[in-house]
Coordinates of C-alpha atoms in Angstrom, one line a residue:
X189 CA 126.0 90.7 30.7
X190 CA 129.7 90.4 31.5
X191 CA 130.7 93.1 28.2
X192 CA 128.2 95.5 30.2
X193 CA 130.0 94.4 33.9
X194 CA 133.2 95.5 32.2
X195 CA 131.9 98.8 30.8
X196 CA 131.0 99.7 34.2
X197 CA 133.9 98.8 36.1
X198 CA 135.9 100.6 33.5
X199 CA 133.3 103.8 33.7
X200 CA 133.7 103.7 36.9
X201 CA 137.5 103.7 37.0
X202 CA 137.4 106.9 34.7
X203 CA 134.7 108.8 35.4
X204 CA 133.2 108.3 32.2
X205 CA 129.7 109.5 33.6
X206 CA 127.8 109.8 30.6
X207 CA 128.8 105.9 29.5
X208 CA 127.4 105.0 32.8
X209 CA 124.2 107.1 31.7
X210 CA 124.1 104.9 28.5
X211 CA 124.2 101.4 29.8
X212 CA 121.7 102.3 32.6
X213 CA 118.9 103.7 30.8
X214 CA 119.0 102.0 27.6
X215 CA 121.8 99.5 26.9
X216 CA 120.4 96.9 29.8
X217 CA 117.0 97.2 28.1
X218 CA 118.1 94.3 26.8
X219 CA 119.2 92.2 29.8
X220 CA 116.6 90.1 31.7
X221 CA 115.3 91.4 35.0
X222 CA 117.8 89.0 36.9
X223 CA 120.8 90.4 35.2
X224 CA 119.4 94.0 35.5
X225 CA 119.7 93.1 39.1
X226 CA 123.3 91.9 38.6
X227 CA 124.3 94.4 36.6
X228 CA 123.0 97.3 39.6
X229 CA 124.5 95.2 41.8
X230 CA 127.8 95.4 40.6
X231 CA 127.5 98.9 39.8
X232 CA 126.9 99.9 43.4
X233 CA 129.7 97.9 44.7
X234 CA 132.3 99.3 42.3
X235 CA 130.8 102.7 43.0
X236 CA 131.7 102.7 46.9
X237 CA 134.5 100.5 46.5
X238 CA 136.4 103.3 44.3
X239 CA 138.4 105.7 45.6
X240 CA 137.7 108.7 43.2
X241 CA 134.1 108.0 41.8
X242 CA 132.0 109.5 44.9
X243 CA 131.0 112.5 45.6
X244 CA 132.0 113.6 42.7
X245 CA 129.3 111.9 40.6
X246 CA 126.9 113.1 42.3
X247 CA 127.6 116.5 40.8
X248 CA 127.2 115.1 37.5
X249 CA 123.7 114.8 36.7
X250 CA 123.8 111.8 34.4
X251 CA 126.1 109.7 37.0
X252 CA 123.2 110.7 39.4
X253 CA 120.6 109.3 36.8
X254 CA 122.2 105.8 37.0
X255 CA 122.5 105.7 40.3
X256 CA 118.8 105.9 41.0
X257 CA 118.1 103.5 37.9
X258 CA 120.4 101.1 39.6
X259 CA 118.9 101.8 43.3
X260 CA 115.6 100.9 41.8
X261 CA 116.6 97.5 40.1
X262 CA 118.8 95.9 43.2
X263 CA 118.5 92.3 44.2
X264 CA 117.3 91.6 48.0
X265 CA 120.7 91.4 49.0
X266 CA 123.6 93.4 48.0
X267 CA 127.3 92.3 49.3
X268 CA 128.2 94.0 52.8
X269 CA 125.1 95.9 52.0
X270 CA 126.8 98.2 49.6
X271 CA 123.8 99.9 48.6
X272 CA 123.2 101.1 52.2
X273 CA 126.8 102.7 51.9
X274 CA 125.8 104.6 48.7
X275 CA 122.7 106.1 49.8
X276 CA 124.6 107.2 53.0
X277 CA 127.1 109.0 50.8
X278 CA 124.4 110.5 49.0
X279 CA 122.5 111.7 51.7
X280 CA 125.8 113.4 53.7
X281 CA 126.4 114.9 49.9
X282 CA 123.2 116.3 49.4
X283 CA 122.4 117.8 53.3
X284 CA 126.2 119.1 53.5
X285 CA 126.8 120.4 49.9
X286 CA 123.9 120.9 48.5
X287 CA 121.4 121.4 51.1
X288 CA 119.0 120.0 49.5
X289 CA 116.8 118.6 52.4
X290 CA 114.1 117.1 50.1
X291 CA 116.4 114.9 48.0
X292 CA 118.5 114.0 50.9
X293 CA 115.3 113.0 53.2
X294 CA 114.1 110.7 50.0
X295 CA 117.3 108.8 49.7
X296 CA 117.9 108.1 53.4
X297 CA 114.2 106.9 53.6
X298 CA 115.2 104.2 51.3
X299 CA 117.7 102.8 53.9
X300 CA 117.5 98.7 54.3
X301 CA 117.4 98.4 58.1
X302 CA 116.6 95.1 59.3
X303 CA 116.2 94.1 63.0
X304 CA 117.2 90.5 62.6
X305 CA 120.7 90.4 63.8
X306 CA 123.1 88.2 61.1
X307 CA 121.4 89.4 58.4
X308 CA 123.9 92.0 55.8
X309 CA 120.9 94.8 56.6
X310 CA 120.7 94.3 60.6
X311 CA 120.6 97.8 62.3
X312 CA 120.3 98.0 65.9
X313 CA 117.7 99.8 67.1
X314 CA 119.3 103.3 68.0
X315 CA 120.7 103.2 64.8
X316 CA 117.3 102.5 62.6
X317 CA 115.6 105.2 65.1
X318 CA 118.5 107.9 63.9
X319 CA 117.8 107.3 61.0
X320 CA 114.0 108.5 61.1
X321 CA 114.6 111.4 63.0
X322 CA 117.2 112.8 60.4
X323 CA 114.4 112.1 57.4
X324 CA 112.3 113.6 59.6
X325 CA 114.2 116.7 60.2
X326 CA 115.3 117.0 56.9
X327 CA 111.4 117.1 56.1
X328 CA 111.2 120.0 58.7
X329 CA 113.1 121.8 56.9
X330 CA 110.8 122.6 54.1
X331 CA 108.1 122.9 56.1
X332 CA 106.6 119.2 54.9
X333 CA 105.0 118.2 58.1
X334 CA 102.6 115.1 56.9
X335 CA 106.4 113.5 55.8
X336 CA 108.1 114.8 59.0
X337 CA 105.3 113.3 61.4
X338 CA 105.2 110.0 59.2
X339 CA 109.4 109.6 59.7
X340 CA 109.1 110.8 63.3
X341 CA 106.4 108.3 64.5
X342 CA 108.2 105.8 63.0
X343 CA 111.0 106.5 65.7
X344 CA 108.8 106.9 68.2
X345 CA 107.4 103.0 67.4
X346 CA 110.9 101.9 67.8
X347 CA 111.8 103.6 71.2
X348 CA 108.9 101.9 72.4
X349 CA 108.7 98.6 71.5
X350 CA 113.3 98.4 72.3
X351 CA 112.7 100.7 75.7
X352 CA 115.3 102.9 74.6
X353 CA 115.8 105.8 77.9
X354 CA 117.9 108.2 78.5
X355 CA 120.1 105.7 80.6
X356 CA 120.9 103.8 77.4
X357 CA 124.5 104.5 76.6
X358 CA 124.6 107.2 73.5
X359 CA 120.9 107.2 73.6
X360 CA 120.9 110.9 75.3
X361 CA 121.2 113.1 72.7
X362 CA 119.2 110.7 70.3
X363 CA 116.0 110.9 72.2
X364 CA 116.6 114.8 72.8
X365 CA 116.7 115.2 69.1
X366 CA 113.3 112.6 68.8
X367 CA 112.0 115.0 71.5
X368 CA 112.5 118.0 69.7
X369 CA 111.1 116.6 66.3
X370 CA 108.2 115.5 67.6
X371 CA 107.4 118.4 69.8
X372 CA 108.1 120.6 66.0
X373 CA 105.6 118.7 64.3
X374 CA 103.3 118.8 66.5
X375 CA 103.6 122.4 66.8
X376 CA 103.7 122.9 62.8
X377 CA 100.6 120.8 62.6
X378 CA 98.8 122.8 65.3
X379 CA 98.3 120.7 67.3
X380 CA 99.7 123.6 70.2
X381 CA 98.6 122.1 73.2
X382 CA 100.2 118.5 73.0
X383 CA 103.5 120.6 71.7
X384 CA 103.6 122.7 74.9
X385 CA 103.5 120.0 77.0
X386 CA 106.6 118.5 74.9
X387 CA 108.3 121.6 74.4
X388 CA 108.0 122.1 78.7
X389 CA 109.3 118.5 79.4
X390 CA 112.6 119.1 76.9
X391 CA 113.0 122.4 78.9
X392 CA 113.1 121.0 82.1
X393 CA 114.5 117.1 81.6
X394 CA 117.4 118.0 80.4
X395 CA 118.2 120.8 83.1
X396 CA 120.4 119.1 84.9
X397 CA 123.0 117.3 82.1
X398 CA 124.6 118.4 79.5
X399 CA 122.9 117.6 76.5
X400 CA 121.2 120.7 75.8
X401 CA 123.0 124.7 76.5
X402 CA 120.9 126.6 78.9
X403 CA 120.4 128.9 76.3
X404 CA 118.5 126.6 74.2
X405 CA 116.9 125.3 77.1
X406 CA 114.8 128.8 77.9
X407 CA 114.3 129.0 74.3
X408 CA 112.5 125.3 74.4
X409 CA 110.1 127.1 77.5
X410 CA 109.6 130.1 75.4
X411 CA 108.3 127.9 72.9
X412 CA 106.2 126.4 75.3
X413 CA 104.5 129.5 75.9
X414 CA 104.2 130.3 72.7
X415 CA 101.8 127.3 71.8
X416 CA 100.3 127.3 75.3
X417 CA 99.0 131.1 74.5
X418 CA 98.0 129.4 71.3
X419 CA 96.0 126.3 72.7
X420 CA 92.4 126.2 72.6
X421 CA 90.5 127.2 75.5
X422 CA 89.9 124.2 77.8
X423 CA 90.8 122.8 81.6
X424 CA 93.9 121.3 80.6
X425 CA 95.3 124.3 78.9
X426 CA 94.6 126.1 81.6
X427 CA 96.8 123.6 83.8
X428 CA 99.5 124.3 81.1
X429 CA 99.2 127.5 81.9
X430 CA 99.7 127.2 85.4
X431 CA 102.8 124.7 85.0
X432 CA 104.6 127.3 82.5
X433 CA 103.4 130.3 85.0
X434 CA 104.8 128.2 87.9
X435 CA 108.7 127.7 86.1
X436 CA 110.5 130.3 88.0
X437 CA 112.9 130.7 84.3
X438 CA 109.7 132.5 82.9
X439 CA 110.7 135.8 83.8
X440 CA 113.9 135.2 82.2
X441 CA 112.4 135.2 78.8
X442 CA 112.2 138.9 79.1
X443 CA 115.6 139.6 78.1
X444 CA 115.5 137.2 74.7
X445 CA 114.4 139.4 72.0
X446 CA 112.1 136.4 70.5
X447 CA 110.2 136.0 73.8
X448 CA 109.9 139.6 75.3
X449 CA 106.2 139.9 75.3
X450 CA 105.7 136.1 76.3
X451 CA 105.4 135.9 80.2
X452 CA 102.9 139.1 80.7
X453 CA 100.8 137.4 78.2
X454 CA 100.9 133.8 79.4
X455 CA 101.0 135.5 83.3
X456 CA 97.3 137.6 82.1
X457 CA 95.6 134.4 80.6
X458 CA 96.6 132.2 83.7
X459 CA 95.1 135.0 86.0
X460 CA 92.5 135.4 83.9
X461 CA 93.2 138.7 83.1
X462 CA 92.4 141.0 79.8
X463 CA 95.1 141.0 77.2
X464 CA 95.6 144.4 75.7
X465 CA 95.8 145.0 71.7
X466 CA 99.3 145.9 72.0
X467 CA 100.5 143.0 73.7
X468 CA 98.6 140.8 71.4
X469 CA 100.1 142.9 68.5
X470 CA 104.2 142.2 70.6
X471 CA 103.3 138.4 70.7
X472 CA 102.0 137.9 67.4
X473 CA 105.0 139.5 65.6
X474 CA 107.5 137.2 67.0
X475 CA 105.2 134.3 65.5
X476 CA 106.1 131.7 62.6
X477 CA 104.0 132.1 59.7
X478 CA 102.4 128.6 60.7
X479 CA 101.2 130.3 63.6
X480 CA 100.0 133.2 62.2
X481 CA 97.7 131.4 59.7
X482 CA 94.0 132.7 58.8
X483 CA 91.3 130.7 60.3
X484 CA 87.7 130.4 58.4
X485 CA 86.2 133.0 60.9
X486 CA 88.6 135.6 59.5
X487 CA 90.8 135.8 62.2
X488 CA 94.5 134.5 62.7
X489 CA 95.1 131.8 65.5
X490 CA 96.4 134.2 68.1
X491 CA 93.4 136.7 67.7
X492 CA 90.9 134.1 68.0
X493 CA 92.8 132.4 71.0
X494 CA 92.9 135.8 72.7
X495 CA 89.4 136.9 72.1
X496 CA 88.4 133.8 73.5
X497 CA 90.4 134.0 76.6
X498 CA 89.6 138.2 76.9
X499 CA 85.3 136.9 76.8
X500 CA 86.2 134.7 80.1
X501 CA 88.4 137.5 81.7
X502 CA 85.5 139.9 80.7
X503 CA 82.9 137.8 82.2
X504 CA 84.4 137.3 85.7
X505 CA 84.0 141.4 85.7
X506 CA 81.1 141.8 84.6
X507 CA 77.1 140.3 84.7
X508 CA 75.8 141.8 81.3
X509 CA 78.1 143.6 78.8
X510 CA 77.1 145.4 75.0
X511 CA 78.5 143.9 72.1
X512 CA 79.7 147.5 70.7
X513 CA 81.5 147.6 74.2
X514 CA 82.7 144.1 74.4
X515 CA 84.7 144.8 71.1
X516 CA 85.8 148.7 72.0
X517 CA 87.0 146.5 75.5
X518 CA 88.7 143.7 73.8
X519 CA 90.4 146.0 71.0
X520 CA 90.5 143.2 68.5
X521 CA 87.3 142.9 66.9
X522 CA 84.0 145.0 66.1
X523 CA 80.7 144.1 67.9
X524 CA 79.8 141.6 64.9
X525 CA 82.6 139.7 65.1
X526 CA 82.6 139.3 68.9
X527 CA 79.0 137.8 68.6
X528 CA 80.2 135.6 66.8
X529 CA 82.4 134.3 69.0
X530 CA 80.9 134.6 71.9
X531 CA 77.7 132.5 70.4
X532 CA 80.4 129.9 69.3
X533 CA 81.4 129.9 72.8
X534 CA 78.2 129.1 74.6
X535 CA 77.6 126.8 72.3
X536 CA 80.3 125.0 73.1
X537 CA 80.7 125.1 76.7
X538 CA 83.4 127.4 77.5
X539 CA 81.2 130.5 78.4
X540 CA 78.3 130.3 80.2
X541 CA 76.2 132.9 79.1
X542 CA 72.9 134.0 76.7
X543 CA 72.9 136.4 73.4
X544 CA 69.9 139.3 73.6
X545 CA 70.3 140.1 70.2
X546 CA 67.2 142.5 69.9
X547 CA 69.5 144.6 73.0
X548 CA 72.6 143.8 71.6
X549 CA 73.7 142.7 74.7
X550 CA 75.9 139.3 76.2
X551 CA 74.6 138.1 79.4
X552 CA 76.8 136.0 81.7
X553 CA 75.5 133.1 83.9
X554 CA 77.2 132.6 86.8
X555 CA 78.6 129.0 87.2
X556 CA 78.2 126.8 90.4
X557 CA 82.5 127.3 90.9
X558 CA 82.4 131.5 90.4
X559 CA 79.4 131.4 92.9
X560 CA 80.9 129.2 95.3
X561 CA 84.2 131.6 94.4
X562 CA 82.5 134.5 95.2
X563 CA 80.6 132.7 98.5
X564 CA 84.1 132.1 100.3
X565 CA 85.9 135.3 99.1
X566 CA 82.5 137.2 100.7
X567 CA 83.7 134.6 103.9
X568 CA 87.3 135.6 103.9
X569 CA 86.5 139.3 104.0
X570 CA 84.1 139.1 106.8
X571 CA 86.5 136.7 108.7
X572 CA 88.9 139.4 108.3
X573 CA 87.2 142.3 109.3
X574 CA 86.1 140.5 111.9
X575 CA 89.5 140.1 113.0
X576 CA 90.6 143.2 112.6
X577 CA 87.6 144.6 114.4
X578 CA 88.4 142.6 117.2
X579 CA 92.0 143.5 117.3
X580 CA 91.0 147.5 117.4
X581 CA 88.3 146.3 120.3
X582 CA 91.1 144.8 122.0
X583 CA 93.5 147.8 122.0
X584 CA 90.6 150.2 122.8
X585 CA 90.6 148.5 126.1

């Protein structure tokens, strides 16, 4: 045990990488587990404690093979929580040099965080919350959501149960960053309305500070429309809707290249209005490839959202409508395929309507709302004419 100490410290001391690669995957074979223990102890302390060993063994693919051995065989407690400090160094050496995101998110989500204060591994709780939200965005990255919305829950629990807020000292930018992770995952999962919503509140709570340039502020709301357009039809994406519609920045999106097409398509499906072919075909090229993804019905997310938003438009013009018209009228499907859709959405409740498939034709039902709708808009016409009639009577005399 102390020959093998000595070989490290003197491995260490001189770079000898490939000795270090001996003694730590077979020469301490024949230690007991408790000296293994020692032995990767001592290791990691020399390692951080030396001025020229790191980063430059981490270049060197057998020093990088006993480091994890020795990560792997640590005792519960490591002096001044020396193993903490190497795993930081390897995490800053693989997301600056390397860029390897994957690597880098593994290592820092080995961390020792502790919330008991006194104890070598105590990490207060902005501290242990950073350090989710970088695995997490590391884990973004790549694209591996499941990994990114396990590390990014994990600082949500933490905000929570300490009540971090934004009046924290240095707890701005952290929760801005926890913000903008989560409201990524949940968009790369999908899940588009919940990310609108969190994609609208970054774009508007940070209006007023610094934190954020107004810049990336508009581009958070153009976000926000982007997974609002993408929502499911329902009553509380249509109040999305409305709250993007209402942001008076909206017509500002025109002039960012990413978001050109973005407020006349969210402005047509808040006004219930029929979104043309080409406008779908603007919005969907300035899409992520998550967003663009084939559904089991054959078509893509944004075709299916907009076909189901064109069938309500369609049906507040019209009482009975042909299936080869309904899809020469909505421009991105054939008759078949707007059947389809049109029989999944009766069956669900978000058209009221029946299928006369011997006629080929869709039949709308009128709702109790559109016929009280149309009742006072027939009021408010009379009323007007009325008005007006009495102002013409008026001036006759």
């Amino acid at each position: 045990m102390d020959a093998l100490q000595s070989v490290v410290t003197s491995a260490v001391q001189s770079g000898n990488h490939a000795r270090l690669a001996s003694v730590f995957s077979s020469e301490w074979t024949s230690l007991g587990q408790g000296e293994q223990r020692s032995l990767a102890a001592h290791f990691v302390k020399s390692a951080v404690s030396s001025p020229s060993f790191l980063p430059g063994a981490f270049r060197n693919p057998p020093a990088v093979e006993a480091v994890h051995a020795a990560l792997k065989m640590l005792p519960p407690t490591v002096e001044g929580a020396a193993d903490n400090v190497l795993r930081q160094k390897m995490f800053d050496f693989l997301l600056n040099d390397e860029e390897d995101y994957v690597a880098a998110a593994r290592v820092l989500s080995t961390m020792r965080m502790e919330a008991e204060e006194g104890s070598p591994y105590y990490m207060p709780p902005q501290e242990r919350c950073d350090v989710f939200v970088k695995v997490a965005e590391c884990y973004l990255e790549e694209d591996m959501t499941v990994e990114a919305e396990g590390a990014v829950t994990k600082a949500g629990h933490i905000i929570e149960a300490a009540g971090i807020t934004m009046a924290d000292e240095g707890a701005v930018t952290l929760l801005l960053r926890y913000k903008s992770t989560y409201a990524r995952v949940l968009d790369a999962n999908r899940k588009f309305l919940q990310a609108a919503m969190r994609y609208h509140d970054l774009s508007t709570a940070y209006l007023h500070t610094d934190a954020i340039d107004a810049d990336d502020l508009l581009s958070m709301l153009g976000r926000a429309v982007t997974c609002a357009i993408l929502s499911p039809n329902s009553a509380q994406r249509q109040r999305v809707l409305g709250l993007v519609y209402k942001d008076e920045r909206l017509a500002q999106l025109d002039a960012v290249p990413e978001f050109q097409s973005h407020s006349a398509v969210l402005t047509k499906m808040y006004l219930n209005r029929i979104v043309q072919k080409r406008e779908l075909e603007q919005f969907e090229s300035s899409l992520a490839d998550h967003q663009k993804a084939l559904m089991a019905d054959g078509l893509t997310i944004v075709e299916r959202g907009v076909l189901e938003h064109n069938m309500v438009a369609v049906s507040q013009l019209y009482a009975s409508i042909y299936f080869s018209q309904l899809g020469e009228l909505l421009g991105v499907v054939d008759g078949a395929k707007a059947e389809r859709v049109a029989a999944k959405m009766i069956g669900d409740g978000s058209l009221s309507g029946s299928i006369d498939e011997v006629e080929g034709v869709l039949r709308f039902h009128p709702t109790k709302a559109k016929e009280e709708s149309a009742m006072l808009h027939w009021d408010e016409t009379i009323t007007s004419f009325c008005v007006q009639l009495n102002k013409v009577t008026d001036a006759v005399r």
